[in-house]
Short mmCIF file of C-alpha atoms in Angstrom, two decimals:
data_model
loop_
_atom_site.label_atom_id
_atom_site.label_comp_id
_atom_site.label_asym_id
_atom_site.label_seq_id
_atom_site.Cartn_x
_atom_site.Cartn_y
_atom_site.Cartn_z
CA MET A 1 1.70 -0.78 45.60
CA GLY A 2 -0.55 1.77 43.93
CA VAL A 3 -3.96 1.17 42.55
CA GLU A 4 -4.12 -1.25 39.70
CA ILE A 5 -5.81 0.50 36.85
CA THR A 6 -7.22 -1.65 34.12
CA THR A 7 -9.53 -0.23 31.52
CA THR A 8 -11.59 -3.39 31.51
CA ARG A 9 -12.72 -3.27 35.13
CA LEU A 10 -16.19 -1.98 35.78
CA GLU A 11 -15.44 -0.07 38.97
CA ASP A 12 -12.62 1.74 37.21
CA ALA A 13 -14.93 2.59 34.35
CA ALA A 14 -17.44 4.02 36.82
CA LYS A 15 -14.72 6.04 38.51
CA TRP A 16 -13.47 7.32 35.18
CA ALA A 17 -16.93 8.22 34.00
CA LYS A 18 -17.30 10.69 36.86
CA GLN A 19 -16.82 14.15 35.51
CA SER A 20 -16.68 17.49 37.19
CA THR A 21 -18.92 20.28 35.92
CA LEU A 22 -15.91 21.93 34.34
CA GLU A 23 -15.02 18.75 32.47
CA LYS A 24 -18.58 18.37 31.30
CA ALA A 25 -18.63 21.91 29.98
CA THR A 26 -15.24 21.50 28.32
CA ASN A 27 -16.26 18.29 26.62
CA TRP A 28 -19.52 19.86 25.52
CA GLY A 29 -17.51 22.57 23.82
CA ARG A 30 -15.09 20.10 22.30
CA LYS A 31 -17.72 17.95 20.71
CA PHE A 32 -19.30 20.83 18.83
CA SER A 33 -16.05 22.30 17.52
CA LEU A 34 -14.19 19.43 15.93
CA PHE A 35 -11.50 20.51 13.53
CA SER A 36 -10.80 17.61 11.25
CA TYR A 37 -7.60 16.82 9.42
CA PRO A 38 -8.47 14.65 6.42
CA PHE A 39 -5.67 12.18 5.77
CA VAL A 40 -7.07 11.20 2.39
CA THR A 41 -5.21 8.47 0.54
CA ALA A 42 -7.68 6.73 -1.73
CA CYS A 43 -11.12 6.57 -3.32
CA CYS A 44 -12.94 7.09 0.01
CA GLY A 45 -11.91 10.71 -0.42
CA MET A 46 -14.74 11.12 -2.94
CA GLU A 47 -17.22 10.08 -0.29
CA PHE A 48 -15.54 12.35 2.21
CA MET A 49 -16.03 15.24 -0.21
CA SER A 50 -19.69 14.44 -0.60
CA VAL A 51 -20.22 14.27 3.14
CA ALA A 52 -18.37 17.54 3.61
CA GLY A 53 -20.30 19.17 0.77
CA PRO A 54 -23.59 21.03 1.08
CA LYS A 55 -25.94 18.09 0.59
CA TYR A 56 -24.93 16.08 3.62
CA ASP A 57 -23.11 18.96 5.26
CA LEU A 58 -20.80 17.78 7.99
CA ALA A 59 -20.74 21.37 9.23
CA ARG A 60 -24.19 20.92 10.75
CA PHE A 61 -22.56 18.96 13.55
CA GLY A 62 -19.78 21.38 14.30
CA ALA A 63 -17.05 19.73 12.26
CA GLU A 64 -17.04 22.90 10.25
CA PHE A 65 -14.08 22.84 7.93
CA PRO A 66 -11.05 20.65 7.45
CA ARG A 67 -7.75 22.11 8.59
CA PHE A 68 -4.76 21.13 6.53
CA SER A 69 -2.31 21.45 9.36
CA PRO A 70 -2.31 18.76 12.04
CA ARG A 71 -1.35 21.36 14.62
CA GLN A 72 -4.67 23.14 14.15
CA SER A 73 -6.84 20.06 14.24
CA ASP A 74 -8.10 17.62 16.84
CA LEU A 75 -9.88 15.02 14.68
CA LEU A 76 -7.79 12.87 12.36
CA MET A 77 -9.87 11.26 9.64
CA VAL A 78 -7.90 8.49 7.97
CA VAL A 79 -9.75 8.19 4.68
CA GLY A 80 -8.68 5.28 2.51
CA THR A 81 -6.03 2.62 2.24
CA VAL A 82 -2.90 3.10 4.30
CA THR A 83 0.24 1.34 3.14
CA GLU A 84 3.08 0.20 5.32
CA LYS A 85 5.25 2.81 3.67
CA GLN A 86 2.84 5.53 4.82
CA GLY A 87 2.92 4.29 8.41
CA PRO A 88 5.60 6.70 9.64
CA ALA A 89 3.77 9.62 8.00
CA VAL A 90 0.46 8.76 9.70
CA LYS A 91 2.17 8.40 13.03
CA ARG A 92 3.96 11.69 12.58
CA VAL A 93 0.76 13.53 11.66
CA PHE A 94 -0.97 12.03 14.69
CA ASP A 95 1.90 12.95 16.99
CA GLN A 96 1.83 16.54 15.78
CA MET A 97 -1.83 17.04 16.62
CA ALA A 98 -2.74 18.96 19.75
CA GLU A 99 -4.22 17.10 22.71
CA PRO A 100 -6.91 15.95 23.17
CA LYS A 101 -7.32 14.33 19.78
CA TRP A 102 -9.54 11.74 18.16
CA VAL A 103 -9.22 9.44 15.19
CA ILE A 104 -11.86 8.13 12.80
CA ALA A 105 -10.98 5.27 10.45
CA PHE A 106 -13.04 6.02 7.36
CA GLY A 107 -13.86 2.93 5.28
CA VAL A 108 -12.85 -0.72 5.56
CA CYS A 109 -9.36 -0.15 4.24
CA ALA A 110 -8.47 2.26 7.01
CA SER A 111 -10.27 0.05 9.54
CA THR A 112 -8.94 -3.41 8.69
CA GLY A 113 -7.08 -3.27 5.41
CA GLY A 114 -10.26 -4.21 3.56
CA PHE A 115 -9.86 -6.60 0.70
CA TYR A 116 -6.13 -6.09 0.60
CA GLN A 117 -4.15 -8.89 2.11
CA ASN A 118 -0.67 -8.51 0.81
CA TYR A 119 2.83 -7.21 1.38
CA HIS A 120 2.14 -3.50 1.16
CA THR A 121 -1.17 -2.70 2.87
CA MET A 122 -1.35 -2.01 6.57
CA PRO A 123 -4.09 -4.19 8.12
CA GLY A 124 -5.94 -1.24 9.62
CA VAL A 125 -4.55 2.09 10.68
CA ASP A 126 -4.97 1.04 14.32
CA GLN A 127 -1.70 -0.83 13.91
CA VAL A 128 0.00 2.54 14.21
CA ILE A 129 -2.35 4.97 15.96
CA PRO A 130 -5.31 4.46 18.35
CA VAL A 131 -8.66 4.70 16.57
CA ASP A 132 -11.85 5.90 18.28
CA VAL A 133 -14.52 5.14 15.70
CA TYR A 134 -14.41 2.76 12.76
CA ILE A 135 -16.68 3.28 9.76
CA PRO A 136 -17.19 0.19 7.62
CA GLY A 137 -18.18 0.41 3.99
CA CYS A 138 -16.41 0.51 0.68
CA PRO A 139 -16.88 3.43 0.62
CA PRO A 140 -19.26 4.23 3.51
CA ARG A 141 -22.48 6.05 2.83
CA PRO A 142 -22.56 9.66 4.04
CA GLU A 143 -25.22 8.65 6.58
CA GLN A 144 -22.76 6.20 8.10
CA VAL A 145 -20.19 8.95 8.41
CA LEU A 146 -22.66 11.24 10.13
CA ASP A 147 -23.64 8.38 12.41
CA ALA A 148 -20.00 7.84 13.30
CA LEU A 149 -19.51 11.52 13.94
CA ILE A 150 -22.47 11.58 16.32
CA LEU A 151 -21.08 8.47 18.01
CA LEU A 152 -17.77 10.21 18.42
CA MET A 153 -19.43 13.34 19.80
CA ASP A 154 -21.23 11.15 22.31
CA ARG A 155 -17.93 9.61 23.27
CA ILE A 156 -16.22 12.97 23.62
CA GLN A 157 -19.03 14.23 25.88
CA SER A 158 -18.67 11.24 28.18
CA GLY A 159 -14.88 11.47 28.15
CA ARG A 160 -14.27 8.10 26.52
CA GLY A 161 -12.02 9.09 23.66
CA HIS A 162 -8.61 7.41 23.59
CA SER A 163 -6.63 10.50 24.47
CA GLN A 164 -9.17 11.52 27.13
CA LEU A 165 -9.00 8.09 28.75
CA ARG A 166 -5.23 8.22 28.71
CA ASP A 167 -5.23 11.63 30.39
CA LYS A 168 -7.63 10.38 33.02
CA ARG A 169 -5.54 7.32 33.61
CA GLU A 170 -2.42 9.40 34.08
CA GLN A 171 -4.27 11.70 36.49
CA LEU A 172 -5.50 8.73 38.53
CA ILE A 173 -2.03 7.21 38.69
CA ALA A 174 -0.56 10.55 39.75
CA SER A 175 -3.20 11.12 42.46
CA ALA A 176 -2.83 7.55 43.72
CA SER A 177 0.93 7.85 44.03
CA SER A 178 0.65 11.27 45.73
CA ASP A 179 -1.84 9.78 48.22
CA GLU A 180 0.73 7.17 49.14
CA GLY A 181 3.56 9.67 49.43
CA MET B 1 0.19 -7.66 -38.53
CA ALA B 2 3.87 -7.08 -38.08
CA GLN B 3 5.18 -10.38 -39.25
CA LYS B 4 7.54 -8.45 -41.50
CA VAL B 5 9.23 -7.07 -38.38
CA LEU B 6 9.92 -10.59 -37.15
CA ASP B 7 11.19 -11.59 -40.59
CA ALA B 8 13.49 -8.58 -40.77
CA LEU B 9 14.72 -9.27 -37.24
CA LYS B 10 15.51 -12.87 -38.07
CA ALA B 11 17.27 -11.81 -41.27
CA ALA B 12 19.41 -9.23 -39.50
CA HIS B 13 20.05 -10.97 -36.16
CA GLY B 14 19.23 -14.59 -36.81
CA ALA B 15 21.75 -15.84 -34.27
CA ALA B 16 20.29 -13.73 -31.47
CA VAL B 17 16.69 -14.84 -31.92
CA ASP B 18 15.81 -17.93 -29.95
CA ARG B 19 12.32 -18.35 -31.38
CA THR B 20 9.37 -16.23 -32.40
CA ALA B 21 5.63 -16.41 -32.06
CA SER B 22 2.51 -14.50 -32.96
CA ALA B 23 -0.41 -14.42 -30.60
CA HIS B 24 -3.47 -12.18 -30.67
CA THR B 25 -1.88 -9.80 -33.19
CA ASP B 26 1.19 -9.44 -31.01
CA GLU B 27 4.54 -10.49 -32.37
CA ILE B 28 6.96 -11.91 -29.84
CA ALA B 29 10.66 -12.61 -30.26
CA TRP B 30 12.72 -14.41 -27.65
CA ILE B 31 16.19 -12.90 -27.64
CA LYS B 32 19.37 -14.31 -26.14
CA ARG B 33 20.42 -11.98 -23.38
CA ASP B 34 24.07 -11.58 -24.37
CA GLN B 35 22.96 -10.06 -27.67
CA LEU B 36 20.02 -8.08 -26.34
CA LEU B 37 21.80 -4.74 -26.48
CA ALA B 38 22.83 -5.19 -30.12
CA VAL B 39 19.32 -6.24 -31.12
CA ALA B 40 17.71 -3.38 -29.22
CA THR B 41 20.06 -0.81 -30.73
CA TRP B 42 19.24 -2.15 -34.17
CA LEU B 43 15.50 -2.08 -33.46
CA LYS B 44 15.72 1.52 -32.39
CA ASN B 45 17.96 2.88 -35.15
CA ASP B 46 17.25 0.83 -38.28
CA ALA B 47 15.31 2.86 -40.82
CA ALA B 48 12.76 0.13 -41.38
CA MET B 49 12.23 -0.50 -37.66
CA LEU B 50 12.44 2.84 -35.81
CA PHE B 51 10.99 1.63 -32.52
CA ASP B 52 10.88 5.00 -30.80
CA ALA B 53 8.11 4.40 -28.25
CA PRO B 54 8.81 2.12 -25.28
CA VAL B 55 5.51 0.78 -23.98
CA PHE B 56 6.38 -1.32 -20.94
CA CYS B 57 8.96 -3.48 -19.28
CA THR B 58 7.97 -6.19 -16.86
CA ALA B 59 8.87 -9.68 -15.74
CA ILE B 60 7.08 -13.00 -15.40
CA ASP B 61 7.78 -15.57 -12.73
CA TRP B 62 7.21 -19.06 -14.14
CA ILE B 63 7.83 -20.93 -10.91
CA ASP B 64 5.68 -24.06 -10.82
CA TYR B 65 3.95 -23.08 -14.03
CA ARG B 66 2.25 -26.22 -15.32
CA PRO B 67 -0.56 -25.67 -17.81
CA LEU B 68 -3.05 -28.45 -17.29
CA ASP B 69 -4.52 -28.45 -20.74
CA ARG B 70 -1.39 -28.37 -22.84
CA PRO B 71 1.43 -30.85 -23.39
CA PRO B 72 5.03 -29.66 -23.17
CA SER B 73 5.60 -27.41 -26.13
CA GLU B 74 7.72 -24.52 -27.27
CA PHE B 75 6.03 -22.37 -24.62
CA TRP B 76 7.04 -24.35 -21.61
CA SER B 77 9.01 -27.35 -20.56
CA GLU B 78 10.13 -28.86 -17.29
CA ASP B 79 13.47 -27.08 -17.41
CA LYS B 80 12.05 -23.71 -18.44
CA PRO B 81 14.02 -20.80 -16.99
CA ARG B 82 12.24 -19.25 -14.04
CA PHE B 83 12.04 -15.61 -15.17
CA THR B 84 11.07 -13.90 -18.38
CA VAL B 85 11.63 -10.20 -18.86
CA ALA B 86 9.39 -8.63 -21.49
CA TYR B 87 9.86 -5.36 -23.32
CA GLN B 88 7.05 -4.05 -25.47
CA LEU B 89 8.12 -1.61 -28.17
CA ARG B 90 6.19 0.44 -30.64
CA SER B 91 7.11 2.53 -33.63
CA SER B 92 5.07 5.68 -34.02
CA LYS B 93 6.37 6.18 -37.55
CA HIS B 94 5.80 2.72 -39.01
CA ARG B 95 2.92 1.90 -36.65
CA HIS B 96 4.13 -1.56 -35.82
CA ARG B 97 5.06 -3.14 -32.55
CA ILE B 98 7.04 -6.03 -31.17
CA ARG B 99 7.54 -7.68 -27.82
CA ILE B 100 10.99 -8.96 -27.02
CA GLU B 101 11.34 -11.45 -24.22
CA ILE B 102 14.47 -12.60 -22.49
CA GLU B 103 14.53 -15.77 -20.44
CA LEU B 104 16.62 -15.73 -17.29
CA PRO B 105 17.61 -18.57 -14.99
CA GLU B 106 16.79 -18.34 -11.29
CA ALA B 107 20.43 -18.42 -10.20
CA ASP B 108 21.47 -15.49 -12.34
CA PRO B 109 18.57 -13.10 -13.09
CA LYS B 110 20.62 -10.47 -14.85
CA LEU B 111 20.45 -8.77 -18.24
CA PRO B 112 21.73 -5.58 -19.89
CA SER B 113 19.67 -2.48 -19.24
CA LEU B 114 17.84 -0.76 -22.06
CA ALA B 115 17.43 2.48 -20.11
CA GLY B 116 20.31 3.98 -22.08
CA LEU B 117 18.44 3.47 -25.34
CA TRP B 118 14.96 4.39 -24.16
CA PRO B 119 15.08 6.62 -21.05
CA ALA B 120 11.44 5.76 -20.29
CA PHE B 121 12.60 2.27 -19.32
CA ASN B 122 14.60 3.74 -16.44
CA TRP B 123 11.76 3.67 -13.90
CA GLN B 124 10.15 0.59 -15.41
CA GLU B 125 13.33 -1.39 -14.94
CA ARG B 126 13.57 -0.08 -11.39
CA GLU B 127 10.05 -1.34 -10.78
CA THR B 128 10.93 -4.73 -12.26
CA PHE B 129 13.96 -4.85 -9.99
CA ASP B 130 11.83 -3.79 -7.03
CA MET B 131 9.18 -6.44 -7.53
CA TYR B 132 11.10 -9.36 -9.05
CA GLY B 133 14.74 -8.79 -8.17
CA ILE B 134 15.92 -8.76 -11.77
CA ARG B 135 19.32 -7.06 -12.05
CA PHE B 136 19.79 -4.69 -14.98
CA ASP B 137 23.45 -4.25 -15.87
CA GLY B 138 24.39 -0.70 -16.79
CA HIS B 139 21.26 0.87 -15.31
CA PRO B 140 22.07 4.42 -14.15
CA ASP B 141 20.22 4.21 -10.81
CA LEU B 142 19.07 0.71 -9.94
CA ARG B 143 17.33 0.89 -6.56
CA ARG B 144 13.84 0.30 -5.21
CA ILE B 145 11.18 2.64 -6.60
CA TYR B 146 7.94 1.74 -4.78
CA LEU B 147 8.99 -0.07 -1.64
CA TYR B 148 11.09 1.26 1.18
CA GLU B 149 14.75 0.49 1.52
CA GLU B 150 14.18 -1.62 4.62
CA PHE B 151 12.08 -4.09 2.63
CA VAL B 152 13.63 -7.55 2.30
CA GLY B 153 12.81 -9.77 -0.64
CA TYR B 154 10.85 -9.27 -3.83
CA PRO B 155 7.08 -9.37 -3.28
CA LEU B 156 5.84 -10.23 -6.77
CA ARG B 157 7.91 -13.39 -6.93
CA LYS B 158 5.48 -16.25 -6.59
CA ASP B 159 7.31 -17.73 -3.62
CA TYR B 160 6.89 -14.58 -1.50
CA PRO B 161 4.42 -15.48 1.28
CA LYS B 162 1.06 -13.74 0.90
CA GLU B 163 0.71 -13.07 4.62
CA LYS B 164 4.20 -11.72 5.17
CA ARG B 165 4.27 -8.14 6.48
CA GLN B 166 7.29 -5.93 6.88
CA PRO B 167 5.98 -3.00 8.92
CA LEU B 168 7.97 0.18 9.39
CA VAL B 169 6.15 1.31 12.56
CA ARG B 170 3.70 -0.13 15.03
CA ARG B 171 1.92 1.34 18.05
CA ASP B 172 3.84 1.88 21.25
CA ASP B 173 0.89 2.89 23.44
CA LEU B 174 -0.80 -0.47 23.92
CA PRO B 175 -2.03 -1.18 27.49
CA MET B 176 0.73 -1.88 29.96
CA ASN B 177 -1.42 -4.26 31.93
CA PRO B 178 -3.50 -6.08 29.39
CA ILE B 179 -6.65 -8.05 30.10
CA LYS B 180 -5.89 -11.03 32.30
CA VAL B 181 -7.84 -14.08 31.26
CA ALA B 182 -8.20 -16.84 33.84
CA PRO B 183 -7.53 -20.26 32.33
CA MET B 184 -10.71 -22.16 31.72
CA GLU B 185 -11.30 -25.20 33.91
CA HIS B 186 -12.24 -28.38 32.15
CA LYS B 187 -14.52 -30.74 34.01
#
């Protein structure tokens, strides 16, 4: 019987939070060079444009310019309402992105479905892909977006993004099973 | 405004017209569905009608429709057919318009397609089929237009449950050993 790894246990969290100097340096680099892929489906796109424009200037924080190929990006911004019909497309875009990757749900529709409660709207994009940071608001203010970006950068530095945690988990399982063998 | 259109329609196709009404400057004619194609062809081609601009096609679901403030009248009765399909037409030459409505029973929601007369009704009839399940006989390509092929049922029918979801994909990476919650002890 290997180690039981549950993300909710405190001692595991402490073990996972331990980073080598190399990891710290890598994550420091990652957090200041986010390449975002804007998956813009609805009116939140206007607010995304304003936050990416010169006045609020997302580039100040290292998320310099959006890449329109998922293979060149590591931050998926789901901006706007996602329908059930779009589900396979979102999942495919996410699967094509290079590891490690992060997801921001921009606006209430992408976070929870918002005021839609019907046959066609997905109740939050986290039904299909793991989301790191949720931004409420309809649409969110640019300050909220910047706040979320800083939150995400914090999370990347400490290695707590979804894909980073999954990597760590797989490493721990592998090392535990090799210890036994 | 276009009462003369209704009068001309009744004079030319009196047997096909169930009843007529005028409401808020809109003229409405209820047409029997087996003569819809003849009436529509006449509306499009007659020199005094010339309805060349199709405006919209949609359907109405009258399930459980009971107006509280009105007694049974020509607009509704207990045995009213469940569906109404409405076509709004406009003539850009004569600048008049008419709405033709066709009542359909729940068991057999089917009527001849007008997409052959006005090609713009092609997608509109597909949408009506997609949302209400109305079958249009003679439509060149009657399949879902907005929803995916896996979708079951017709979501704009009033008996479609509001909470019902038909997802195409869901996550497959949820935790393999989820949080274990100890049952609470009651004292």
